[in-house]
Amino acid sequence: MIPLVTLTDLTLRRDGQVVMSGASLSLKLGERLAIVGPNGAGKTSLLRAIVGLERPAAGRVTLFGQECTREADFRVARRRIGFLFQDSDDQLFCPSVIEDVAFGPLNLGVGEDAARATALAVLEGLGLAHLAERFTHKLSGGEKRLVCLAGLLAMRPDVLLLDEPTNGIDAENGARLRAALAAFEGAMILVSHDDGFVSELASRAMVLRAGVLRPAEIHSHPHFHAHPHIHAPEPRGGA
Amino acid sequence: MIPLVTLTDLTLRRDGQVVMSGASLSLKLGERLAIVGPNGAGKTSLLRAIVGLERPAAGRVTLFGQECTREADFRVARRRIGFLFQDSDDQLFCPSVIEDVAFGPLNLGVGEDAARATALAVLEGLGLAHLAERFTHKLSGGEKRLVCLAGLLAMRPDVLLLDEPTNGIDAENGARLRAALAAFEGAMILVSHDDGFVSELASRAMVLRAGVLRPAEIHSHPHFHAHPHIHAPEPRGGA
Amino acid sequence: MTLWPGDLRARLLAGAAVLVFIAPLDAPGPAFAGLALVAVLYALERHALPWRRLLHLEAFLLIVLVTVPFSMPGTALLTLGPLQASVEGLWRALTLAAKVTASVLFLSALFAGAAPEHLGAALRALHLPEPLVRIFLGLVRYLALIRAEMARAQEAMRARSFRPGTNLHSWRSYGWLIGRMLLRALQRADRVEEAMRLRHYAGRLPRPATRAVPRADKLRAIALPAPFLLILLWGLG
Amino acid sequence: MAHIPDGLLGLPVLIGTGALAAGGVALGLRALDDRAIPRVALLAAVFFAASLVAVPVGPSSVHLLLSGVMGIMLGWGIFPAVVVALALQAALFGMGGLTSLGTNTLNIALPGALVGVVLGPMIRNAASPARAGALAALGSVLAVAGTAAGVALALFLSAPEFTPAAKVLGLTYLPLALVEAAVSGTIISFLARVEPRALHPRLSPEEDLPA
Ligand SMILES: Nc1ncnc2c1ncn2[C@@H]1O[C@H](COP(=O)(O)OP(=O)(O)OP(=O)(O)O)[C@@H](O)[C@H]1O
Ligand SMILES: Nc1ncnc2c1ncn2[C@@H]1O[C@H](COP(=O)(O)OP(=O)(O)OP(=O)(O)O)[C@@H](O)[C@H]1O
Ligand SMILES: [Mg+2]
Ligand SMILES: [Mg+2]
């Protein structure tokens, strides 16, 4: 089986500085690959390189068996890849939720009515039908995150690239997000600082640190340690 | 001793919706109160209400023993309160770092030279003297955060309100920030998602959840539990 | 040793004077002398020629330069159907080209290496209205941020298979994009204004004391436009 | 296209338009409360950034002017916003010029300001966002036409031999007018729909807004 996404010896530069070198990975059908690493390690840059928003200084990007070098190559592959940006506000630009979710399908050339129908179906699937007519700039952080995801799912992607999906999300919407991602049948690459979320969702992990991408292990083991806690006691009135 | 900040039965609305109701707290000299809670719980709104940027639908705000209702009341109290915004870019509006840090003292009517001297002293105290002539929009996220803090400290506040101070900060600047806050002698209210940071710094905590503000306990206890981990094994090449 | 005044106030005034002296040049001789002088300036200062700026200019200039020879009466040079280009017209077009090229080259050398942030301070020292200076500095402060926001939003559109074209869908998408950027900017403006108020801003900041312009810069500010003034006088004489 | 470089226009035109532009800027600053400065600066930044986007039209592309939208959102505040943006464009990119700064400011800001003053109230009171958008589309066509006329007039008054050039240049504004109408109309109907307050040139915060 050909992998969906293959990176071979990728080197990325930003402003002349090497952000990452010799990075290789491959994502196969149904896999859920987590990439973790400290701030500024280059996780976002790696995802951007996969969809061709960042061009590698060296190395190859192969999407769905096709090596991609020019914008035209990437354009074809992007139809099958959904990229959730780190900041929801960068991704939401239409006035209302339904229009935003229908934006992708419209770009794929389906008609206005069909695009709206698809958008509504996706919103319903995520339990967000009540948001359809809301204005995007007045949503809460968690709602924005889910609407962004809906916008991607409306394009029926085979691969999802998720850049810190739990960013700015509260408990209730977090649960919705987990459910939606667990139900997603395609493959995904998941960048997150949220260890619990990663280990719940990912089937495999890699660590990006100091410009080097390496395989990692996810395991949950019981252990003994000291950990600061903040507990809310049972209600007993004001301060 | 009169508390520095007292909120009594505060109700806040945004766009007609109740964000928080019946919130009460009081902050005394030397206290470091942490407020934690999920995204969208209203933590930022609470801090804004303290300095009068948000007017409560009901309840009272008392600052330094004086009940504040009009802009003029708040204006007097604001001299003694430093508010670190959630997004540094909203707060760094002067072209260069030194001008930005000197902005507050200048507004308090000290002369230009005195303001610059104060600003430089504060920057030196934070180990940031080398940034003085840099342009604010070219700083890294962590540097921006610290310069914002310097701008507040230059006004010699008695109370600091910190909205997610560790946001977007890297390890090195994070250590500087912790040191600076640990050395701050006044009282502070600290909003943060970073449990480790909170338990290191705070002397008391409250939880804001579902519109209700409640006292909470911070404790660090050794305990036994299962915790998912991601480990990078010793180097062994690509994927 | 540079010919440019290091002090931006002096440099701005001297630069404006040079451009004002170039503007009224009418005859080919002085215009080309002006261009030659700017070229000498480039050679002395070892500036690289800003080719892209010169090319960028063409679109607008081309129309002017192509039509001018045909719109002046005089000795026939070239006849295209009913249109006739004159020798006088050609000289006129060449004169204009020399003046515009000299001005563009001069302008980019004038601002080379001048950070816009420092330019703001210079404008303030030149007693431009304070609100105008603050708008300029605010624009400089937030432009990079907003351009980055805009670039990411356009990338997000591209990642969702958006391909701009000549159609209503594209134009509407751009309209929404810009509308959304305007909203975000308005929200940020409110927060910035609040941040200023919290740091006790009450409407006025004292104007910073201005340093005197160094003597050497004063001399440069006189020396730089002087030859251009001579050329202008030659042209008028 | 509205950026006339240095070295082209005659001295009387430069002086005349410079004085008029200075008057416009003074008018804009007088209406401007100190607290509205961040608003003008940030909006100017968006308009600047938007003007750098190349919007395709047929085989070519145009750069948006958005002076109609600016006039509606800023009123006379459009003058300071435009002069500052043009000055920065000259300094950063060498676009436009220093001696022609006044001419270019006048050509862009005056039509926008007039659209804001004349059509602004109708747009804010329009029965529906679609109507507001249609009015704004009309306004921005007029603003582009005004700018084209301004450029042509500046050339025409500078020298008689510029007359044919002025006519040809006028034609090059047609595609821009078309795209401006579509994009500006969408921007205004978007704002009218989701945040009508944004359409008020809130230059002074004391100014009471309709609820
Ligand atoms: N626009 C940019 N221009 C120049 N350098 C950049 C830019 N964006 C990021 N970088 C640099 O590239 C490196 C990688 O950044 P990237 O955003 O990919 O990291 P990240 O792992 O996603 O970090 P985070 O966890 O903070 O999102 C960083 O060192 C950063 O300084
Ligand atoms: N400008 C606004 N207009 C309308 N509602 C708003 C606005 N800002 C915030 N809200 C609403 O007010 C509530 C509280 O927001 P607030 O920003 O105070 O939360 P927070 O606890 O600081 O969240 P976070 O952790 O994400 O910063 C949210 O439900 C949000 O939807
Ligand atoms: Mg990232
Ligand atoms: Mg907050």
PDB file of C-alpha atoms and ligand atoms in Angstrom, chain B residues 39-40 42-45 86 163-164 191 193, ligand 4:
ATOM      1  CA  ASN B  39     -11.567  28.731  28.417  1.00  0.00           C
ATOM      2  CA  GLY B  40     -14.411  31.155  28.075  1.00  0.00           C
ATOM      3  CA  GLY B  42     -14.860  34.731  32.086  1.00  0.00           C
ATOM      4  CA  LYS B  43     -11.399  35.105  33.676  1.00  0.00           C
ATOM      5  CA  THR B  44     -10.375  37.907  31.354  1.00  0.00           C
ATOM      6  CA  SER B  45     -13.724  39.607  31.829  1.00  0.00           C
ATOM      7  CA  GLN B  86      -3.595  38.177  27.283  1.00  0.00           C
ATOM      8  CA  ASP B 163      -3.762  37.352  32.223  1.00  0.00           C
ATOM      9  CA  GLU B 164      -1.969  34.156  31.191  1.00  0.00           C
ATOM     10  CA  VAL B 191      -4.951  33.932  35.605  1.00  0.00           C
ATOM     11  CA  HIS B 193      -3.755  27.523  32.616  1.00  0.00           C
TER      12      HIS B 193
HETATM   13 MG    MG E   4      -8.994  35.165  28.757  1.00  0.00          MG
END
